[in-house]
Each structure stands twice: as structure tokens, then as C-alpha cells.
Coordinates of N, CA and C in Angstrom, one line a residue:
X2 N -57.6 39.8 91.3 CA -57.1 38.4 91.7 C -57.7 37.4 92.0
X3 N -57.3 36.0 91.2 CA -58.1 35.0 91.7 C -58.2 34.2 92.6
X4 N -59.3 33.6 93.0 CA -60.0 33.2 94.3 C -59.0 31.5 94.3
X5 N -58.5 31.2 95.8 CA -58.2 29.9 95.7 C -58.8 29.0 96.4
X6 N -58.6 27.9 96.6 CA -59.1 27.0 97.1 C -58.9 27.2 99.0
X7 N -57.5 27.8 98.9 CA -56.9 28.2 100.5 C -58.1 29.4 100.9
X8 N -58.5 30.7 99.6 CA -58.9 31.8 100.3 C -60.5 31.2 101.0
X9 N -61.0 29.9 99.9 CA -62.4 29.4 100.6 C -62.3 28.8 101.5
X10 N -61.1 28.2 102.1 CA -61.1 27.7 103.2 C -61.2 28.4 104.9
X11 N -60.0 29.4 104.5 CA -59.9 30.2 105.5 C -61.1 31.6 105.5
X12 N -61.9 31.5 104.6 CA -62.9 32.8 104.8 C -64.0 32.5 106.0
X13 N -64.0 33.9 106.8 CA -64.5 34.2 107.8 C -65.5 35.0 107.7
X14 N -66.8 34.2 108.2 CA -68.1 35.2 107.9 C -68.6 35.9 109.5
X15 N -68.7 36.5 109.5 CA -69.7 37.3 110.5 C -70.9 36.7 111.3
X16 N -70.8 37.0 112.6 CA -72.3 36.4 113.1 C -73.6 37.1 113.3
X17 N -74.6 37.1 112.9 CA -75.8 37.7 112.8 C -76.7 36.5 113.7
X18 N -77.7 37.0 114.3 CA -78.9 36.6 114.6 C -79.3 35.6 113.7
X19 N -80.0 35.0 114.2 CA -80.7 33.8 113.1 C -80.2 33.7 111.6
X20 N -78.7 33.4 111.7 CA -78.1 33.2 110.8 C -77.7 31.8 110.2
X21 N -76.9 31.5 109.0 CA -77.0 30.0 108.7 C -76.0 28.8 109.8
X22 N -76.6 28.1 109.3 CA -75.8 27.3 110.9 C -74.0 27.4 110.0
X23 N -73.7 27.3 111.3 CA -71.9 27.2 111.2 C -71.3 26.4 110.4
X24 N -71.6 25.4 111.1 CA -71.1 23.5 110.4 C -71.3 23.7 109.6
X25 N -72.6 23.6 109.1 CA -73.0 23.2 107.4 C -72.4 24.1 106.5
X26 N -72.4 25.5 107.1 CA -71.4 26.6 106.0 C -70.0 25.8 105.7
X27 N -69.3 25.7 106.9 CA -68.1 25.5 106.7 C -67.9 23.9 106.1
X28 N -68.9 22.7 106.3 CA -68.8 21.8 105.5 C -68.9 22.0 104.1
X29 N -69.7 23.0 104.1 CA -70.1 23.1 102.3 C -68.8 24.3 101.5
X30 N -68.3 24.7 102.9 CA -66.6 25.6 102.1 C -66.1 24.6 101.7
X31 N -66.0 23.8 102.4 CA -64.9 22.4 102.5 C -65.1 21.7 101.2
X32 N -66.0 21.6 100.8 CA -66.7 20.6 100.1 C -66.3 21.7 98.5
X33 N -67.1 23.1 98.9 CA -66.6 23.7 97.7 C -65.1 23.6 97.6
X34 N -64.2 24.2 98.2 CA -62.7 24.2 98.2 C -62.2 23.0 97.4
X35 N -62.8 22.0 98.0 CA -62.4 20.7 97.4 C -62.3 20.4 96.0
X36 N -63.8 20.7 95.6 CA -64.0 20.9 94.0 C -63.3 21.8 93.3
X37 N -62.8 23.1 93.7 CA -62.3 24.2 93.2 C -61.2 23.7 93.2
X38 N -60.1 22.7 94.0 CA -58.9 22.4 93.8 C -58.7 21.2 92.6
X39 N -59.8 20.5 92.7 CA -60.3 19.9 91.8 C -60.2 20.3 90.3
X40 N -61.0 21.4 90.1 CA -61.3 22.1 89.1 C -59.9 23.0 88.5
X41 N -58.9 23.3 89.5 CA -58.0 24.2 89.5 C -56.8 23.4 88.8
X42 N -56.9 22.1 89.8 CA -55.7 21.3 89.1 C -56.1 20.6 87.4
X43 N -57.4 20.4 87.3 CA -57.7 19.9 86.2 C -57.4 21.0 84.7
X44 N -57.7 22.0 85.7 CA -57.2 23.4 84.9 C -56.1 23.6 84.7
X45 N -55.4 23.3 85.7 CA -53.8 23.1 84.9 C -53.2 22.0 84.3
X46 N -54.2 21.1 84.3 CA -53.3 19.8 83.5 C -53.9 20.0 82.0
X47 N -54.9 21.1 82.0 CA -55.6 21.2 80.6 C -54.9 21.7 80.2
X48 N -54.3 23.2 80.8 CA -53.5 24.3 80.2 C -51.9 23.5 80.0
X49 N -51.6 23.0 80.6 CA -50.5 22.0 80.2 C -50.2 21.5 79.5
X50 N -51.8 20.7 79.0 CA -51.8 19.6 78.0 C -52.1 20.6 76.8
X51 N -52.5 21.6 77.0 CA -52.6 22.6 75.8 C -51.4 23.2 75.2
X52 N -50.6 23.4 76.3 CA -49.6 24.2 76.1 C -48.5 23.0 75.3
X53 N -48.5 22.1 75.9 CA -47.9 20.9 74.9 C -48.2 20.3 73.5
X54 N -49.7 20.7 73.9 CA -50.2 20.6 72.4 C -49.9 21.4 71.3
X55 N -50.0 22.9 71.9 CA -49.5 23.8 71.2 C -48.0 24.0 70.8
X56 N -47.0 23.3 71.6 CA -45.4 22.9 71.7 C -45.8 22.0 70.2
X57 N -46.7 20.6 70.4 CA -46.2 19.9 69.1 C -46.8 20.7 67.9
X58 N -48.0 21.5 68.1 CA -48.2 22.1 67.0 C -47.3 23.0 66.2
X59 N -46.7 23.8 67.0 CA -45.7 24.3 66.6 C -44.6 23.5 65.7
X60 N -44.3 22.7 66.9 CA -43.2 21.6 66.0 C -43.6 20.9 64.8
X61 N -45.0 20.5 64.8 CA -45.4 19.9 63.5 C -45.3 20.9 62.3
X62 N -46.2 22.4 62.7 CA -45.8 23.6 61.7 C -44.6 23.8 61.1
X63 N -43.5 24.1 61.9 CA -42.0 24.1 61.6 C -41.7 22.9 60.9
X64 N -42.1 21.7 61.3 CA -41.5 20.4 60.3 C -42.3 20.7 58.7
X65 N -43.6 20.9 59.1 CA -44.2 21.2 57.9 C -43.5 22.2 56.8
X66 N -43.3 23.2 57.5 CA -42.6 24.3 56.6 C -41.1 23.3 56.4
X67 N -40.8 23.0 56.8 CA -39.2 22.1 56.9 C -39.7 21.2 55.5
X68 N -40.6 21.0 56.0 CA -40.8 19.8 54.5 C -41.5 20.0 53.3
X69 N -42.2 21.2 53.3 CA -42.6 22.3 52.4 C -41.0 22.7 51.6
X70 N -40.3 23.5 52.3 CA -39.1 23.8 52.0 C -38.4 22.9 51.4
X71 N -38.5 21.6 51.7 CA -37.6 20.5 50.9 C -38.1 19.9 50.1
X72 N -39.5 20.2 49.9 CA -40.6 19.7 48.6 C -39.9 20.8 47.5
X73 N -39.9 22.0 47.8 CA -39.9 22.9 47.1 C -38.3 22.8 46.2
X74 N -37.6 22.7 47.1 CA -35.9 22.3 47.0 C -35.8 21.2 46.1
X75 N -36.4 20.2 46.7 CA -36.3 18.9 45.9 C -37.1 19.1 44.3
X76 N -37.7 19.9 44.4 CA -39.0 20.2 43.0 C -37.9 21.2 42.2
X77 N -37.3 21.9 42.4 CA -36.6 23.0 42.0 C -35.1 22.0 41.3
X78 N -34.9 20.7 42.6 CA -33.6 20.2 42.3 C -33.5 19.2 40.9
X79 N -35.1 18.7 41.3 CA -35.6 17.9 40.2 C -35.7 18.8 38.7
X80 N -36.2 19.6 39.0 CA -36.5 20.8 37.4 C -35.1 20.9 37.2
X81 N -34.0 21.4 37.9 CA -32.4 21.6 37.4 C -32.2 20.1 36.6
X82 N -32.4 19.0 37.1 CA -32.0 17.8 37.1 C -32.6 17.4 35.4
X83 N -33.6 17.6 35.2 CA -34.2 16.9 34.4 C -34.2 18.3 33.2
X84 N -33.7 19.4 33.5 CA -33.4 20.6 32.4 C -32.3 20.0 31.8
X85 N -31.0 19.8 33.1 CA -29.4 19.6 32.7 C -30.0 18.0 31.8
X86 N -30.7 17.3 32.4 CA -30.4 15.9 31.4 C -31.1 16.0 30.1
X87 N -32.1 16.8 30.0 CA -32.8 17.2 28.6 C -31.7 18.1 28.0
X88 N -30.6 19.0 28.2 CA -29.6 19.7 27.4 C -28.7 18.8 27.4
X89 N -28.5 17.8 28.0 CA -27.1 16.7 28.0 C -27.6 15.9 27.0
X90 N -28.7 15.5 26.9 CA -29.5 14.3 26.1 C -29.5 15.0 24.2
X91 N -29.6 16.4 24.5 CA -30.0 17.3 23.0 C -28.4 17.5 22.6
X92 N -27.5 17.7 23.4 CA -25.8 17.6 23.3 C -25.7 16.2 22.7
X93 N -25.4 15.2 23.6 CA -25.4 13.9 23.1 C -25.9 13.5 21.7
X94 N -27.3 14.0 21.4 CA -27.9 13.6 20.1 C -27.1 14.4 19.2
X95 N -27.1 15.8 19.5 CA -26.4 16.3 18.3 C -24.8 15.9 18.2
X96 N -24.3 15.6 19.1 CA -23.0 15.2 19.0 C -22.9 14.1 17.9
X97 N -23.6 12.8 18.5 CA -23.8 11.3 17.7 C -24.1 11.9 16.5
X98 N -25.3 12.6 15.8 CA -25.5 13.2 15.2 C -24.1 13.8 14.1
X99 N -23.6 14.8 14.2 CA -22.6 15.1 13.6 C -21.7 14.1 13.7
X100 N -21.3 13.3 14.5 CA -20.4 12.4 14.5 C -20.6 11.3 13.5
X101 N -22.1 11.1 13.5 CA -22.6 10.0 12.1 C -22.3 11.0 10.5
X102 N -22.7 12.1 10.7 CA -22.8 12.7 9.3 C -21.1 12.8 8.9
X103 N -20.1 13.0 10.3 CA -18.8 13.2 9.9 C -18.3 11.7 9.1
X104 N -18.5 10.7 9.8 CA -18.6 9.2 9.0 C -18.9 9.0 8.0
X105 N -20.2 9.7 7.9 CA -20.8 9.1 6.9 C -20.0 10.1 5.1
X106 N -19.6 11.4 5.7 CA -19.0 12.3 4.8 C -17.4 12.1 4.6
X107 N -17.1 11.1 5.4 CA -15.5 10.1 5.7 C -15.6 8.9 4.4
X108 N -16.7 8.6 4.6 CA -17.0 7.3 4.2 C -17.1 7.9 2.2
X109 N -17.7 8.4 2.5 CA -18.3 9.1 0.7 C -16.8 9.7 0.1
X110 N -16.3 10.2 0.8 CA -14.8 11.0 0.5 C -13.9 9.8 0.1
X111 N -13.8 8.7 1.4 CA -12.9 7.8 0.9 C -13.4 6.7 -0.2
X112 N -14.9 6.4 -0.2 CA -15.1 6.0 -1.6 C -14.8 6.6 -2.9
X113 N -15.0 7.4 -2.7 CA -15.0 8.5 -4.0 C -13.2 8.3 -4.2
X114 N -12.2 8.7 -3.5 CA -10.9 8.8 -3.7 C -10.9 6.9 -4.2
X115 N -11.2 6.2 -3.9 CA -10.9 4.7 -4.0 C -11.4 4.7 -5.5
X116 N -13.0 5.2 -5.7 CA -13.2 5.0 -7.0 C -12.3 5.8 -7.9
X117 N -12.0 6.9 -7.7 CA -11.1 7.7 -8.7 C -9.8 7.5 -8.9
X118 N -9.2 6.5 -7.7 CA -8.1 6.3 -7.9 C -8.1 4.6 -8.5
X119 N -9.1 3.9 -8.5 CA -9.5 2.7 -9.6 C -9.4 3.5 -10.7
X120 N -10.3 4.4 -11.1 CA -10.5 4.6 -12.4 C -8.8 5.3 -12.9
X121 N -8.2 6.0 -12.3 CA -6.9 6.5 -12.8 C -6.5 5.3 -13.0
X122 N -6.1 4.2 -12.0 CA -5.6 2.9 -12.6 C -5.6 2.4 -13.8
X123 N -7.1 2.2 -13.8 CA -8.1 1.4 -15.0 C -7.2 2.1 -16.1
X124 N -7.4 3.5 -16.4 CA -7.0 4.1 -17.4 C -5.5 4.1 -17.6
X125 N -4.8 4.2 -16.7 CA -3.3 4.0 -16.7 C -2.8 2.9 -17.4
X126 N -3.7 1.8 -16.7 CA -3.4 0.1 -17.3 C -3.8 0.4 -18.9
X127 N -4.9 0.4 -19.2 CA -5.3 0.7 -20.1 C -4.3 1.5 -21.5
X128 N -4.0 2.7 -21.0 CA -3.4 3.3 -21.6 C -1.7 2.8 -22.0
X129 N -1.1 2.1 -20.8 CA 0.1 1.5 -20.7 C -0.1 0.2 -21.6
X130 N -1.4 -0.3 -21.7 CA -1.3 -1.6 -22.7 C -1.6 -1.0 -24.4
X131 N -2.4 0.1 -24.2 CA -2.6 0.6 -25.6 C -1.0 0.8 -26.1
X132 N -0.5 1.6 -24.7 CA 0.9 1.9 -25.4 C 1.7 0.8 -26.1
X133 N 1.5 -0.1 -25.6 CA 2.2 -1.7 -25.3 C 1.9 -2.7 -26.8
X134 N 0.5 -2.2 -27.0 CA 0.1 -3.0 -28.2 C 0.4 -2.3 -29.2
X135 N 0.7 -0.9 -29.3 CA 1.3 0.5 -30.5 C 2.6 -0.8 -30.5
X136 N 3.6 -0.3 -29.4 CA 5.0 -0.8 -29.6 C 5.2 -2.4 -30.1
X137 N 3.7 -3.3 -29.5 CA 4.3 -4.5 -30.5 C 4.1 -4.2 -31.4
X138 N 3.0 -4.0 -32.5 CA 2.9 -3.6 -33.6 C 3.9 -3.1 -34.5
X139 N 4.6 -2.3 -34.0 CA 5.8 -1.4 -34.5 C 6.5 -2.3 -34.5
X140 N 6.9 -3.2 -33.7 CA 8.2 -4.3 -33.7 C 7.7 -5.2 -34.2
X141 N 6.7 -5.6 -34.4 CA 6.0 -6.7 -35.5 C 6.7 -6.4 -36.5
X142 N 5.7 -4.7 -36.8 CA 6.2 -4.3 -38.9 C 7.5 -4.1 -39.0
X143 N 8.2 -3.7 -37.8 CA 9.8 -3.9 -38.3 C 10.4 -5.4 -38.0
X144 N 9.8 -6.0 -37.5 CA 10.3 -7.7 -37.7 C 9.9 -8.4 -39.1
X145 N 9.0 -7.8 -39.4 CA 8.6 -8.1 -40.8 C 9.7 -7.7 -41.9
X146 N 9.4 -6.4 -41.8 CA 10.3 -5.7 -42.9 C 11.6 -6.4 -42.5
X147 N 12.0 -6.7 -41.3 CA 13.7 -7.3 -41.3 C 13.7 -9.1 -41.8
X148 N 12.4 -9.6 -41.7 CA 12.2 -10.6 -42.1 C 12.2 -10.4 -44.0
X149 N 11.5 -9.8 -44.3 CA 11.3 -9.6 -45.9 C 13.0 -9.8 -46.5
X150 N 13.4 -8.5 -45.5 CA 14.8 -8.1 -46.0 C 16.2 -9.4 -45.6
X151 N 15.4 -10.1 -44.8 CA 16.6 -11.2 -44.9 C 16.2 -12.6 -45.8
X152 N 14.4 -12.5 -46.1 CA 14.4 -13.4 -46.9 C 14.9 -12.8 -48.4
X153 N 14.7 -11.9 -48.9 CA 14.8 -11.1 -49.9 C 16.8 -11.8 -50.2
X154 N 17.5 -11.1 -49.1 CA 18.9 -11.5 -48.8 C 19.0 -12.6 -49.2
X155 N 18.4 -13.7 -48.6 CA 18.7 -15.2 -48.6 C 18.4 -15.7 -49.8
X156 N 17.2 -15.6 -50.3 CA 17.3 -15.7 -51.8 C 17.9 -15.3 -52.6
X157 N 18.3 -14.1 -52.6 CA 19.3 -13.4 -53.6 C 20.5 -14.2 -53.6
X158 N 21.1 -14.9 -52.3 CA 21.8 -15.3 -52.1 C 22.0 -17.1 -52.8
X159 N 20.9 -17.2 -52.2 CA 20.8 -19.3 -52.8 C 20.5 -18.8 -54.4
X160 N 19.9 -17.8 -55.0 CA 19.5 -17.6 -56.2 C 21.3 -17.4 -57.5
X161 N 21.6 -16.7 -56.4 CA 23.3 -16.5 -57.1 C 23.8 -17.6 -56.7
X162 N 23.8 -18.4 -55.8 CA 24.1 -19.7 -55.9 C 23.9 -21.0 -57.1
X163 N 22.7 -20.6 -57.3 CA 22.4 -21.5 -58.2 C 22.8 -21.2 -59.8
X164 N 22.8 -20.1 -59.9 CA 23.2 -19.5 -60.8 C 24.9 -19.8 -61.3
X165 N 25.4 -20.1 -60.2 CA 26.8 -20.4 -59.9 C 27.0 -21.8 -60.5
X166 N 26.1 -22.7 -60.0 CA 25.8 -23.6 -60.2 C 25.5 -24.2 -61.5
X167 N 24.5 -23.7 -62.4 CA 24.3 -23.5 -63.5 C 25.5 -23.2 -64.3
X168 N 26.5 -22.6 -64.3 CA 27.0 -21.7 -65.3 C 28.4 -22.6 -65.6
X169 N 28.5 -22.3 -66.8 CA 29.7 -23.4 -67.3 C 31.1 -23.9 -66.4
X170 N 31.3 -22.7 -65.4 CA 32.7 -23.0 -65.0 C 32.3 -24.3 -64.0
X171 N 31.3 -24.5 -63.6 CA 31.4 -26.4 -62.9 C 31.8 -27.3 -63.9
X172 N 31.3 -27.2 -65.5 CA 31.8 -28.2 -66.4 C 33.2 -28.1 -66.6
X173 N 34.2 -27.4 -65.7 CA 35.4 -27.4 -65.6 C 35.6 -28.0 -64.2
X174 N 35.1 -27.7 -63.4 CA 35.3 -28.0 -61.8 C 35.0 -29.9 -62.2
X175 N 34.0 -30.1 -62.7 CA 33.7 -31.7 -62.6 C 34.0 -32.3 -63.4
X176 N 35.0 -31.7 -64.6 CA 35.6 -33.0 -65.5 C 36.5 -33.7 -64.8
X177 N 37.2 -33.4 -63.8 CA 38.0 -34.4 -63.7 C 37.4 -35.9 -63.0
X178 N 36.0 -35.4 -62.7 CA 35.3 -37.1 -61.9 C 34.8 -37.8 -63.4
X179 N 34.7 -37.2 -64.6 CA 34.0 -37.9 -65.9 C 34.6 -39.1 -66.3
X180 N 35.9 -39.3 -65.8 CA 37.0 -40.6 -66.1 C 36.1 -41.7 -65.4
X181 N 35.9 -41.1 -63.9 CA 35.3 -42.1 -63.2 C 33.7 -42.6 -63.3
X182 N 33.0 -41.4 -63.2 CA 31.6 -41.5 -63.1 C 31.2 -41.0 -64.8
X183 N 30.3 -42.1 -65.7 CA 29.9 -41.1 -67.3 C 29.1 -40.2 -66.7
X184 N 28.8 -39.1 -67.5 CA 28.0 -38.1 -67.2 C 28.0 -37.5 -65.8
X185 N 28.9 -37.7 -65.2 CA 29.1 -37.1 -63.7 C 28.6 -35.8 -63.7
X186 N 29.3 -34.7 -64.3 CA 29.0 -33.3 -64.2 C 27.3 -33.3 -64.4
X187 N 26.9 -34.1 -65.3 CA 25.3 -33.6 -65.5 C 24.5 -34.0 -64.1
X188 N 25.5 -35.2 -63.9 CA 24.5 -35.6 -62.6 C 24.9 -34.8 -60.8
X189 N 25.9 -34.5 -60.8 CA 26.3 -33.6 -59.5 C 25.4 -32.2 -59.9
X190 N 25.1 -31.9 -61.2 CA 24.8 -30.6 -61.1 C 23.1 -30.6 -61.0
X191 N 22.6 -31.9 -61.5 CA 21.2 -32.0 -60.9 C 21.4 -32.1 -59.4
X192 N 22.0 -32.8 -58.8 CA 22.0 -32.9 -57.3 C 22.4 -31.8 -56.4
X193 N 23.0 -31.0 -57.2 CA 23.2 -29.6 -56.5 C 22.4 -28.9 -56.5
X194 N 21.5 -28.6 -57.6 CA 20.4 -27.9 -57.9 C 19.2 -28.5 -57.7
X195 N 18.8 -29.6 -57.2 CA 17.8 -30.2 -56.3 C 18.0 -29.7 -55.0
X196 N 19.2 -30.3 -54.5 CA 19.6 -29.5 -52.9 C 19.4 -28.5 -52.5
X197 N 19.9 -27.2 -53.6 CA 19.7 -25.9 -53.1 C 18.4 -25.5 -53.3
X198 N 17.6 -26.2 -54.2 CA 15.7 -25.9 -54.7 C 15.1 -26.4 -53.4
X199 N 15.6 -27.5 -52.7 CA 14.9 -28.0 -51.3 C 15.4 -26.7 -50.6
X200 N 16.3 -26.3 -50.3 CA 16.7 -25.5 -49.1 C 16.3 -24.4 -49.5
X201 N 15.9 -23.7 -50.4 CA 15.4 -22.3 -50.9 C 13.6 -22.3 -50.2
X202 N 12.8 -24.2 -50.7 CA 12.2 -24.2 -50.5 C 11.5 -24.1 -49.1
X203 N 12.4 -24.9 -47.9 CA 12.3 -24.8 -46.7 C 12.8 -23.7 -46.2
X204 N 13.3 -22.5 -46.3 CA 14.0 -21.4 -45.9 C 12.8 -20.8 -45.9
X205 N 12.1 -20.8 -47.3 CA 11.2 -19.8 -47.7 C 9.2 -20.2 -46.7
X206 N 9.4 -21.5 -46.9 CA 8.4 -21.9 -46.1 C 8.3 -21.7 -44.6
X207 N 10.0 -21.6 -43.9 CA 9.9 -21.4 -42.1 C 9.8 -20.1 -42.1
X208 N 10.6 -19.0 -43.1 CA 10.1 -17.8 -43.1 C 8.7 -17.2 -42.8
X209 N 7.7 -17.9 -44.2 CA 6.3 -17.6 -44.0 C 5.9 -18.2 -42.8
X210 N 5.7 -19.4 -42.3 CA 5.5 -19.5 -41.4 C 5.8 -18.7 -39.8
X211 N 6.7 -18.5 -39.5 CA 7.1 -17.1 -38.9 C 6.8 -15.8 -38.8
X212 N 6.4 -15.7 -40.2 CA 5.5 -14.6 -40.3 C 4.5 -14.3 -40.0
X213 N 3.3 -15.4 -40.0 CA 1.9 -16.0 -40.2 C 1.9 -15.9 -38.4
X214 N 2.9 -16.7 -37.8 CA 2.8 -17.0 -36.1 C 2.8 -15.4 -35.6
X215 N 3.4 -14.7 -36.1 CA 4.0 -13.4 -35.6 C 2.5 -12.7 -35.8
X216 N 2.0 -12.7 -37.0 CA 0.7 -12.0 -37.4 C -0.5 -12.5 -36.6
X217 N -0.7 -13.6 -36.3 CA -1.3 -14.3 -35.0 C -1.4 -13.8 -34.0
X218 N 0.0 -13.8 -33.2 CA 0.2 -13.1 -32.1 C 0.3 -11.8 -31.9
X219 N 0.0 -11.1 -32.9 CA -0.1 -9.4 -32.8 C -1.8 -9.5 -33.0
X220 N -2.6 -10.0 -33.6 CA -4.0 -9.9 -33.7 C -4.3 -10.4 -32.4
X221 N -3.6 -11.4 -31.8 CA -4.5 -11.9 -30.6 C -3.8 -10.7 -29.2
X222 N -3.1 -10.1 -29.4 CA -2.5 -9.1 -28.3 C -3.3 -7.8 -28.4
X223 N -3.6 -7.5 -29.8 CA -4.7 -6.0 -30.1 C -6.0 -6.4 -29.6
X224 N -6.7 -7.9 -29.7 CA -8.1 -8.1 -29.6 C -8.3 -8.2 -27.9
X225 N -7.2 -8.4 -27.1 CA -7.3 -8.7 -25.9 C -6.6 -7.4 -25.5

């Protein structure tokens, strides 16, 4: 059992001969009791402080554990976020690359289609132009043939008329005018022959000019 200040104060000693002075002993015991009480009080305060310190230490240890756990959770969360961000970035980069490749492929395909369509259109235009040129040549040749036929027919007709003018029948036709104009038959025949010759020359020259102009137009169309 622990000794208390009250035990010191109430301590009773037996009396013996030639013993210590009772008053001095009591005074000393009072002093010891006071010091012991002070020491006990300080010990209690120290125990209380120690307990409070231990409680703080336990609190800080718990806080440290909580902080450590929070740090671990935060680090784990950061790692997950970093990993997720890395994966998402890779997905975005891959998606962007695929999209770019798709756009390039579409552009190349479109360019090829446009080029092919342009080539086909150019071939079609060239084919149509060639066909038109051939048709124009055929029509021109046909027109030349018709012109020659018309020219020959006209020339034959004019020559026939000239033959008729030069025939003796004209003398009978112009005979009634001989009483008014001497040698009128000869004059009229010369005028008619000259007129018909001029008409023939004009018609022939006109047909030649038309034919030459058509040849020039045909050559120009084929050259283009």
C-alpha cells in the first residue's frame, strides 16, 4: 500500500528513554508530509500531463495513419487517373489517326473518281468531236458530190440552151425583126450567146467559190 501524506502526519511513535525530541520529530514529519504531498501532486500532474501527451500521441498516430492512408488512396487515385488519361490519350490519338487516314483515303478516292470522270468526259468529248468531224467530212463530201451533180446538170442545161440559141431555128424566130434592124438575127444571137456565156462563167465561179470555202471549213474543223 502506498504511503500518503496523511499517513506521515498521523504516524505515532512509541516513547522510550533518551529518545528523539518529540516536537522536532513532529515538525520534521510535517515538513516531510508537505514535501511528500507536493511531490505526489506533481506526480499526479505529471501523470495527467503524460496521459494527455499519450492521448495526443495516440491522436497524432491515428492522424498519421489516416494521412498515410489518404496519401496511399490519393497516390492510387492519381495512378488510376494517370493510367486512365494515358489510355484515353492513346484512344484519342488512335481515333484521330484513323480519322485522318479515313479522310486521306476518302480524298484520294474522290480525287481518283474526279480524275477518272474527267478522263472519261474528255474521251467522250474527243469521241464525239471525232464522230462529228467524220460526219462533217461525210456531209461535206456528200455536199461536194451534190454540188458537182448540180454543176454538171446546170452546165448541161446551159450548153443545151446555147445549142438551141446556135441552132438554125433561131434564124426563123428572128426573121421578122430583119425588116426593122439589119442583120438583127446575128446581133441578137451574139447578145444571147454572150449573156449565156457570162451566166455560165458566173455560175461556175460561184460554185467553185462555195466548194473551196467548204473545203477550207472542213480542213479547219479537222485541225481543231
